[in-house]
Amino acid sequence: MRYCSLGSGSRGNATLVATDDQALLIDCGFSRKVIMQRLQEAQQNPQTLVGVFVTHEHGDHAKGVQALCELLDIPIYSSFGTARKMGWTEHALWQCIRSEQPVELGSMDVFPVVVPHDAEEPLQFVVQSTAGKRLGVLSDLGTLTPHILQAYNGCHGLQLEANHDPVMLMNGPYPPGLRARVAGNFGHLSNQQCAELLQRLHWQGLQHVTAGHISEKNNARELVSQTLSGILGCRAEEVKLLDQDSISAWLHL
Ligand SMILES: [Zn+2]
Ligand SMILES: [Zn+2]
């Protein structure tokens, strides 16, 4: 199994996960035009996509989902709450998914995981290949829960949210209400919370760690690298950070 970020941040998110014979997207927070360009950059034939898994209804995750799925005639997988917010409950391509109920797709199984975030019914995902490799994709959550730690245990690849530095957030440009939302239990993970999560999930089978959903206003990439490199026992330059406007390299598990 291999994976690649097609962009990550508050202006759009999409993660491509593929095996030899099929691929899926987790979120599509970009226009159809942009996502098609980025699939091409990643050298992934769109016809191999078997569905888009949507974490929640926020525009940076869901904006381009319906247009892409209609173009390719592939399923939209989301919770009922997300579908209701997006107006998909009557849509022919919508498939309802529930936490704790894996979706089996040939060479990949997708496990939806409930997370605390200020959306209707947000889910995040662990993808497991038939070869037993596990990729955990996790963003848009305000706090860590025992359920999340259990669900993401034993992942060989982790793509985690490192949204903000608390000091930069408090001194940054956001109005007080928005600041409180981001920092709250239903907001986003800080660099420190991301580090704590990584510490809890670190094990000898972990091959790749990437950090994403990095705020352009309330964080600095050096701070993310510094915070995570200590836990990974590597140099700050070696920590892989995702970009808003460009795709990442493919990572193999
Ligand atoms: Zn988001
Ligand atoms: Zn969100």
mmCIF file of C-alpha atoms and ligand atoms in Angstrom:
data_model
loop_
_atom_site.group_PDB
_atom_site.id
_atom_site.type_symbol
_atom_site.label_atom_id
_atom_site.label_comp_id
_atom_site.label_asym_id
_atom_site.label_seq_id
_atom_site.Cartn_x
_atom_site.Cartn_y
_atom_site.Cartn_z
ATOM 1 C CA MET A 1 0.000 0.000 0.000
ATOM 2 C CA ARG A 2 1.186 3.521 -0.715
ATOM 3 C CA TYR A 3 -0.144 6.986 0.040
ATOM 4 C CA CYS A 4 0.368 10.595 -0.867
ATOM 5 C CA SER A 5 -1.099 13.900 0.301
ATOM 6 C CA LEU A 6 -2.669 15.932 -2.505
ATOM 7 C CA GLY A 7 -2.619 18.968 -0.226
ATOM 8 C CA SER A 8 -3.216 19.662 3.455
ATOM 9 C CA GLY A 9 -4.202 22.760 5.421
ATOM 10 C CA SER A 10 -7.129 25.029 6.212
ATOM 11 C CA ARG A 11 -7.688 25.749 2.489
ATOM 12 C CA GLY A 12 -8.080 22.142 1.404
ATOM 13 C CA ASN A 13 -7.259 18.529 2.241
ATOM 14 C CA ALA A 14 -7.097 15.287 0.269
ATOM 15 C CA THR A 15 -5.121 12.091 0.864
ATOM 16 C CA LEU A 16 -4.681 9.455 -1.819
ATOM 17 C CA VAL A 17 -4.231 5.829 -0.724
ATOM 18 C CA ALA A 18 -3.493 3.143 -3.308
ATOM 19 C CA THR A 19 -2.661 -0.498 -3.832
ATOM 20 C CA ASP A 20 -1.608 -2.043 -7.140
ATOM 21 C CA ASP A 21 -5.155 -2.356 -8.411
ATOM 22 C CA GLN A 22 -7.227 0.368 -6.738
ATOM 23 C CA ALA A 23 -7.138 3.730 -4.967
ATOM 24 C CA LEU A 24 -9.289 5.812 -2.679
ATOM 25 C CA LEU A 25 -9.350 9.390 -1.481
ATOM 26 C CA ILE A 26 -9.825 10.535 2.056
ATOM 27 C CA ASP A 27 -11.497 13.949 1.669
ATOM 28 C CA CYS A 28 -11.574 16.218 -1.320
ATOM 29 C CA GLY A 29 -11.408 19.809 -0.125
ATOM 30 C CA PHE A 30 -10.305 21.096 -3.523
ATOM 31 C CA SER A 31 -12.231 21.914 -6.675
ATOM 32 C CA ARG A 32 -12.653 19.156 -9.227
ATOM 33 C CA LYS A 33 -10.187 20.896 -11.522
ATOM 34 C CA VAL A 34 -7.474 21.141 -8.854
ATOM 35 C CA ILE A 35 -7.936 17.570 -7.636
ATOM 36 C CA MET A 36 -7.752 16.207 -11.198
ATOM 37 C CA GLN A 37 -4.512 18.153 -11.738
ATOM 38 C CA ARG A 38 -3.040 16.805 -8.518
ATOM 39 C CA LEU A 39 -4.041 13.217 -9.317
ATOM 40 C CA GLN A 40 -2.203 13.651 -12.577
ATOM 41 C CA GLU A 41 0.859 15.050 -10.762
ATOM 42 C CA ALA A 42 0.766 11.992 -8.493
ATOM 43 C CA GLN A 43 0.546 9.855 -11.658
ATOM 44 C CA GLN A 44 -2.617 8.166 -10.413
ATOM 45 C CA ASN A 45 -5.225 7.314 -13.024
ATOM 46 C CA PRO A 46 -8.565 8.708 -11.707
ATOM 47 C CA GLN A 47 -10.295 5.614 -13.115
ATOM 48 C CA THR A 48 -8.622 3.530 -10.386
ATOM 49 C CA LEU A 49 -10.485 5.456 -7.648
ATOM 50 C CA VAL A 50 -13.136 3.330 -5.955
ATOM 51 C CA GLY A 51 -14.562 6.030 -3.697
ATOM 52 C CA VAL A 52 -14.052 9.139 -1.588
ATOM 53 C CA PHE A 53 -14.234 8.835 2.205
ATOM 54 C CA VAL A 54 -15.342 12.118 3.739
ATOM 55 C CA THR A 55 -14.307 12.951 7.299
ATOM 56 C CA HIS A 56 -16.782 15.811 7.831
ATOM 57 C CA GLU A 57 -18.645 18.626 6.114
ATOM 58 C CA HIS A 58 -16.162 21.478 6.546
ATOM 59 C CA GLY A 59 -15.287 22.983 3.176
ATOM 60 C CA ASP A 60 -11.577 22.232 3.439
ATOM 61 C CA HIS A 61 -12.529 18.506 3.411
ATOM 62 C CA ALA A 62 -15.769 18.232 1.468
ATOM 63 C CA LYS A 63 -15.826 21.046 -1.096
ATOM 64 C CA GLY A 64 -15.019 19.001 -4.200
ATOM 65 C CA VAL A 65 -16.358 15.599 -3.153
ATOM 66 C CA GLN A 66 -19.691 15.556 -4.949
ATOM 67 C CA ALA A 67 -18.374 16.992 -8.223
ATOM 68 C CA LEU A 68 -15.507 14.495 -8.330
ATOM 69 C CA CYS A 69 -17.664 11.506 -7.446
ATOM 70 C CA GLU A 70 -20.260 12.468 -10.056
ATOM 71 C CA LEU A 71 -17.565 12.883 -12.695
ATOM 72 C CA LEU A 72 -16.035 9.476 -11.977
ATOM 73 C CA ASP A 73 -19.302 7.791 -10.958
ATOM 74 C CA ILE A 74 -17.862 6.501 -7.686
ATOM 75 C CA PRO A 75 -19.360 6.300 -4.175
ATOM 76 C CA ILE A 76 -19.280 9.065 -1.577
ATOM 77 C CA TYR A 77 -18.702 7.419 1.821
ATOM 78 C CA SER A 78 -19.673 9.492 4.860
ATOM 79 C CA SER A 79 -21.533 9.392 8.148
ATOM 80 C CA PHE A 80 -25.225 10.230 8.144
ATOM 81 C CA GLY A 81 -24.546 13.517 9.926
ATOM 82 C CA THR A 82 -22.026 14.604 7.315
ATOM 83 C CA ALA A 83 -24.367 13.579 4.506
ATOM 84 C CA ARG A 84 -27.253 15.493 6.024
ATOM 85 C CA LYS A 85 -25.151 18.656 6.289
ATOM 86 C CA MET A 86 -23.974 18.223 2.677
ATOM 87 C CA GLY A 87 -27.427 17.361 1.282
ATOM 88 C CA TRP A 88 -26.344 13.886 0.165
ATOM 89 C CA THR A 89 -28.849 11.656 1.963
ATOM 90 C CA GLU A 90 -30.929 11.241 -1.225
ATOM 91 C CA HIS A 91 -27.902 11.176 -3.545
ATOM 92 C CA ALA A 92 -27.518 7.970 -5.582
ATOM 93 C CA LEU A 93 -23.755 7.799 -4.956
ATOM 94 C CA TRP A 94 -23.899 8.247 -1.167
ATOM 95 C CA GLN A 95 -23.041 5.271 1.041
ATOM 96 C CA CYS A 96 -23.609 5.568 4.777
ATOM 97 C CA ILE A 97 -20.713 4.541 6.993
ATOM 98 C CA ARG A 98 -20.661 4.099 10.740
ATOM 99 C CA SER A 99 -17.965 4.154 13.325
ATOM 100 C CA GLU A 100 -16.675 0.679 14.236
ATOM 101 C CA GLN A 101 -18.010 -0.782 10.966
ATOM 102 C CA PRO A 102 -15.197 -1.335 8.477
ATOM 103 C CA VAL A 103 -15.797 -0.889 4.753
ATOM 104 C CA GLU A 104 -14.234 -3.699 2.714
ATOM 105 C CA LEU A 105 -12.973 -2.662 -0.702
ATOM 106 C CA GLY A 106 -11.008 -5.526 -2.186
ATOM 107 C CA SER A 107 -7.380 -4.863 -1.304
ATOM 108 C CA MET A 108 -8.156 -2.314 1.429
ATOM 109 C CA ASP A 109 -10.394 -2.148 4.492
ATOM 110 C CA VAL A 110 -11.342 1.282 5.827
ATOM 111 C CA PHE A 111 -12.080 1.693 9.551
ATOM 112 C CA PRO A 112 -14.044 4.834 10.500
ATOM 113 C CA VAL A 113 -13.149 6.327 13.904
ATOM 114 C CA VAL A 114 -15.215 8.857 15.888
ATOM 115 C CA VAL A 115 -13.327 12.030 16.818
ATOM 116 C CA PRO A 116 -14.236 15.135 18.833
ATOM 117 C CA HIS A 117 -14.578 18.054 16.380
ATOM 118 C CA ASP A 118 -17.162 20.785 15.881
ATOM 119 C CA ALA A 119 -18.965 19.105 13.000
ATOM 120 C CA GLU A 120 -22.194 17.104 12.772
ATOM 121 C CA GLU A 121 -20.808 13.554 12.902
ATOM 122 C CA PRO A 122 -17.074 13.617 12.144
ATOM 123 C CA LEU A 123 -15.068 10.469 11.451
ATOM 124 C CA GLN A 124 -11.386 9.879 10.719
ATOM 125 C CA PHE A 125 -9.929 6.787 9.073
ATOM 126 C CA VAL A 126 -7.511 3.904 9.420
ATOM 127 C CA VAL A 127 -6.880 2.040 6.149
ATOM 128 C CA GLN A 128 -5.612 -1.516 6.334
ATOM 129 C CA SER A 129 -4.266 -3.447 3.352
ATOM 130 C CA THR A 130 -4.833 -7.153 2.834
ATOM 131 C CA ALA A 131 -1.094 -7.522 3.519
ATOM 132 C CA GLY A 132 -1.802 -6.219 7.044
ATOM 133 C CA LYS A 133 -0.245 -2.758 6.724
ATOM 134 C CA ARG A 134 -2.088 0.013 8.545
ATOM 135 C CA LEU A 135 -2.247 3.706 7.658
ATOM 136 C CA GLY A 136 -3.805 6.137 10.136
ATOM 137 C CA VAL A 137 -5.002 9.482 8.799
ATOM 138 C CA LEU A 138 -6.067 11.830 11.571
ATOM 139 C CA SER A 139 -6.873 15.539 11.539
ATOM 140 C CA ASP A 140 -9.558 17.927 12.759
ATOM 141 C CA LEU A 141 -9.878 16.870 16.370
ATOM 142 C CA GLY A 142 -9.683 18.965 19.501
ATOM 143 C CA THR A 143 -8.500 16.413 21.994
ATOM 144 C CA LEU A 144 -7.197 12.853 22.315
ATOM 145 C CA THR A 145 -9.552 10.142 23.496
ATOM 146 C CA PRO A 146 -8.895 6.560 24.663
ATOM 147 C CA HIS A 147 -10.936 5.387 21.667
ATOM 148 C CA ILE A 148 -8.621 7.199 19.222
ATOM 149 C CA LEU A 149 -5.484 5.851 20.884
ATOM 150 C CA GLN A 150 -6.870 2.341 20.621
ATOM 151 C CA ALA A 151 -8.082 2.693 17.025
ATOM 152 C CA TYR A 152 -4.762 4.091 15.740
ATOM 153 C CA ASN A 153 -2.621 1.651 17.665
ATOM 154 C CA GLY A 154 -0.197 -0.395 15.557
ATOM 155 C CA CYS A 155 -0.205 1.849 12.471
ATOM 156 C CA HIS A 156 2.756 1.552 10.072
ATOM 157 C CA GLY A 157 2.073 5.008 8.641
ATOM 158 C CA LEU A 158 0.629 8.010 10.458
ATOM 159 C CA GLN A 159 -0.546 11.281 8.979
ATOM 160 C CA LEU A 160 -1.343 13.478 11.958
ATOM 161 C CA GLU A 161 -2.636 16.969 12.533
ATOM 162 C CA ALA A 162 -0.229 19.554 13.961
ATOM 163 C CA ASN A 163 -2.467 22.577 13.577
ATOM 164 C CA HIS A 164 -1.195 25.319 15.825
ATOM 165 C CA ASP A 165 1.293 26.535 18.353
ATOM 166 C CA PRO A 166 -0.754 27.665 21.397
ATOM 167 C CA VAL A 167 1.347 30.798 21.966
ATOM 168 C CA MET A 168 1.121 31.859 18.319
ATOM 169 C CA LEU A 169 -2.624 31.170 18.341
ATOM 170 C CA MET A 170 -3.164 33.350 21.417
ATOM 171 C CA ASN A 171 -1.095 36.186 19.940
ATOM 172 C CA GLY A 172 -2.274 35.663 16.377
ATOM 173 C CA PRO A 173 -4.811 37.414 14.116
ATOM 174 C CA TYR A 174 -7.894 35.307 14.982
ATOM 175 C CA PRO A 175 -10.739 36.954 16.960
ATOM 176 C CA PRO A 176 -11.188 35.579 20.525
ATOM 177 C CA GLY A 177 -14.167 33.373 19.649
ATOM 178 C CA LEU A 178 -12.373 31.639 16.814
ATOM 179 C CA ARG A 179 -9.212 31.260 18.889
ATOM 180 C CA ALA A 180 -11.221 29.529 21.618
ATOM 181 C CA ARG A 181 -12.832 27.267 19.005
ATOM 182 C CA VAL A 182 -9.504 26.187 17.519
ATOM 183 C CA ALA A 183 -7.922 25.571 20.937
ATOM 184 C CA GLY A 184 -11.008 23.893 22.417
ATOM 185 C CA ASN A 185 -11.849 20.213 22.826
ATOM 186 C CA PHE A 186 -13.761 20.224 19.525
ATOM 187 C CA GLY A 187 -11.190 22.231 17.571
ATOM 188 C CA HIS A 188 -7.761 21.242 16.303
ATOM 189 C CA LEU A 189 -4.654 19.559 17.721
ATOM 190 C CA SER A 190 -1.738 21.756 18.763
ATOM 191 C CA ASN A 191 1.854 20.754 18.068
ATOM 192 C CA GLN A 192 2.127 19.572 21.666
ATOM 193 C CA GLN A 193 -0.994 17.435 21.446
ATOM 194 C CA CYS A 194 0.305 15.969 18.193
ATOM 195 C CA ALA A 195 3.581 15.132 19.938
ATOM 196 C CA GLU A 196 1.725 13.480 22.805
ATOM 197 C CA LEU A 197 -0.300 11.452 20.323
ATOM 198 C CA LEU A 198 2.817 10.385 18.467
ATOM 199 C CA GLN A 199 4.482 9.389 21.706
ATOM 200 C CA ARG A 200 1.506 7.179 22.542
ATOM 201 C CA LEU A 201 1.342 5.608 19.068
ATOM 202 C CA HIS A 202 5.066 5.140 18.536
ATOM 203 C CA TRP A 203 6.130 1.508 18.111
ATOM 204 C CA GLN A 204 8.843 -0.428 16.307
ATOM 205 C CA GLY A 205 6.652 -1.067 13.251
ATOM 206 C CA LEU A 206 6.094 2.636 12.551
ATOM 207 C CA GLN A 207 7.631 3.460 9.156
ATOM 208 C CA HIS A 208 6.433 6.949 8.215
ATOM 209 C CA VAL A 209 5.108 9.950 10.117
ATOM 210 C CA THR A 210 3.814 13.058 8.381
ATOM 211 C CA ALA A 211 2.289 16.170 9.937
ATOM 212 C CA GLY A 212 -0.456 18.103 8.207
ATOM 213 C CA HIS A 213 -3.287 20.634 8.573
ATOM 214 C CA ILE A 214 -0.575 23.076 9.683
ATOM 215 C CA SER A 215 -2.038 26.559 10.193
ATOM 216 C CA GLU A 216 -0.466 29.233 8.024
ATOM 217 C CA LYS A 217 -1.344 31.934 10.577
ATOM 218 C CA ASN A 218 -0.969 30.224 13.947
ATOM 219 C CA ASN A 219 1.988 27.924 13.467
ATOM 220 C CA ALA A 220 5.516 27.815 12.113
ATOM 221 C CA ARG A 221 6.804 24.770 10.285
ATOM 222 C CA GLU A 222 10.067 24.836 12.274
ATOM 223 C CA LEU A 223 8.075 24.522 15.510
ATOM 224 C CA VAL A 224 6.280 21.420 14.200
ATOM 225 C CA SER A 225 9.565 19.840 13.118
ATOM 226 C CA GLN A 226 11.259 20.632 16.424
ATOM 227 C CA THR A 227 8.379 19.294 18.506
ATOM 228 C CA LEU A 228 8.052 16.018 16.611
ATOM 229 C CA SER A 229 11.721 15.298 15.945
ATOM 230 C CA GLY A 230 12.371 14.895 19.658
ATOM 231 C CA ILE A 231 9.890 12.034 19.831
ATOM 232 C CA LEU A 232 10.993 10.439 16.573
ATOM 233 C CA GLY A 233 14.640 10.686 17.616
ATOM 234 C CA CYS A 234 15.595 12.292 14.317
ATOM 235 C CA ARG A 235 16.814 15.674 13.111
ATOM 236 C CA ALA A 236 14.178 18.408 12.691
ATOM 237 C CA GLU A 237 14.788 18.512 8.897
ATOM 238 C CA GLU A 238 13.818 14.844 8.642
ATOM 239 C CA VAL A 239 10.262 15.333 9.889
ATOM 240 C CA LYS A 240 7.934 15.236 6.888
ATOM 241 C CA LEU A 241 5.491 18.143 6.725
ATOM 242 C CA LEU A 242 2.598 18.412 4.302
ATOM 243 C CA ASP A 243 1.927 21.439 2.110
ATOM 244 C CA GLN A 244 -1.244 23.264 1.215
ATOM 245 C CA ASP A 245 -0.403 23.939 -2.398
ATOM 246 C CA SER A 246 1.587 20.924 -3.503
ATOM 247 C CA ILE A 247 1.432 17.156 -3.355
ATOM 248 C CA SER A 248 3.764 15.127 -1.158
ATOM 249 C CA ALA A 249 6.029 12.301 -2.265
ATOM 250 C CA TRP A 250 4.473 8.836 -2.266
ATOM 251 C CA LEU A 251 5.168 6.900 0.915
ATOM 252 C CA HIS A 252 5.200 3.108 0.826
ATOM 253 C CA LEU A 253 4.149 0.730 3.585
HETATM 254 ZN ZN ZN B 1 -10.005 20.925 8.395
HETATM 255 ZN ZN ZN B 2 -12.954 20.657 10.394
#
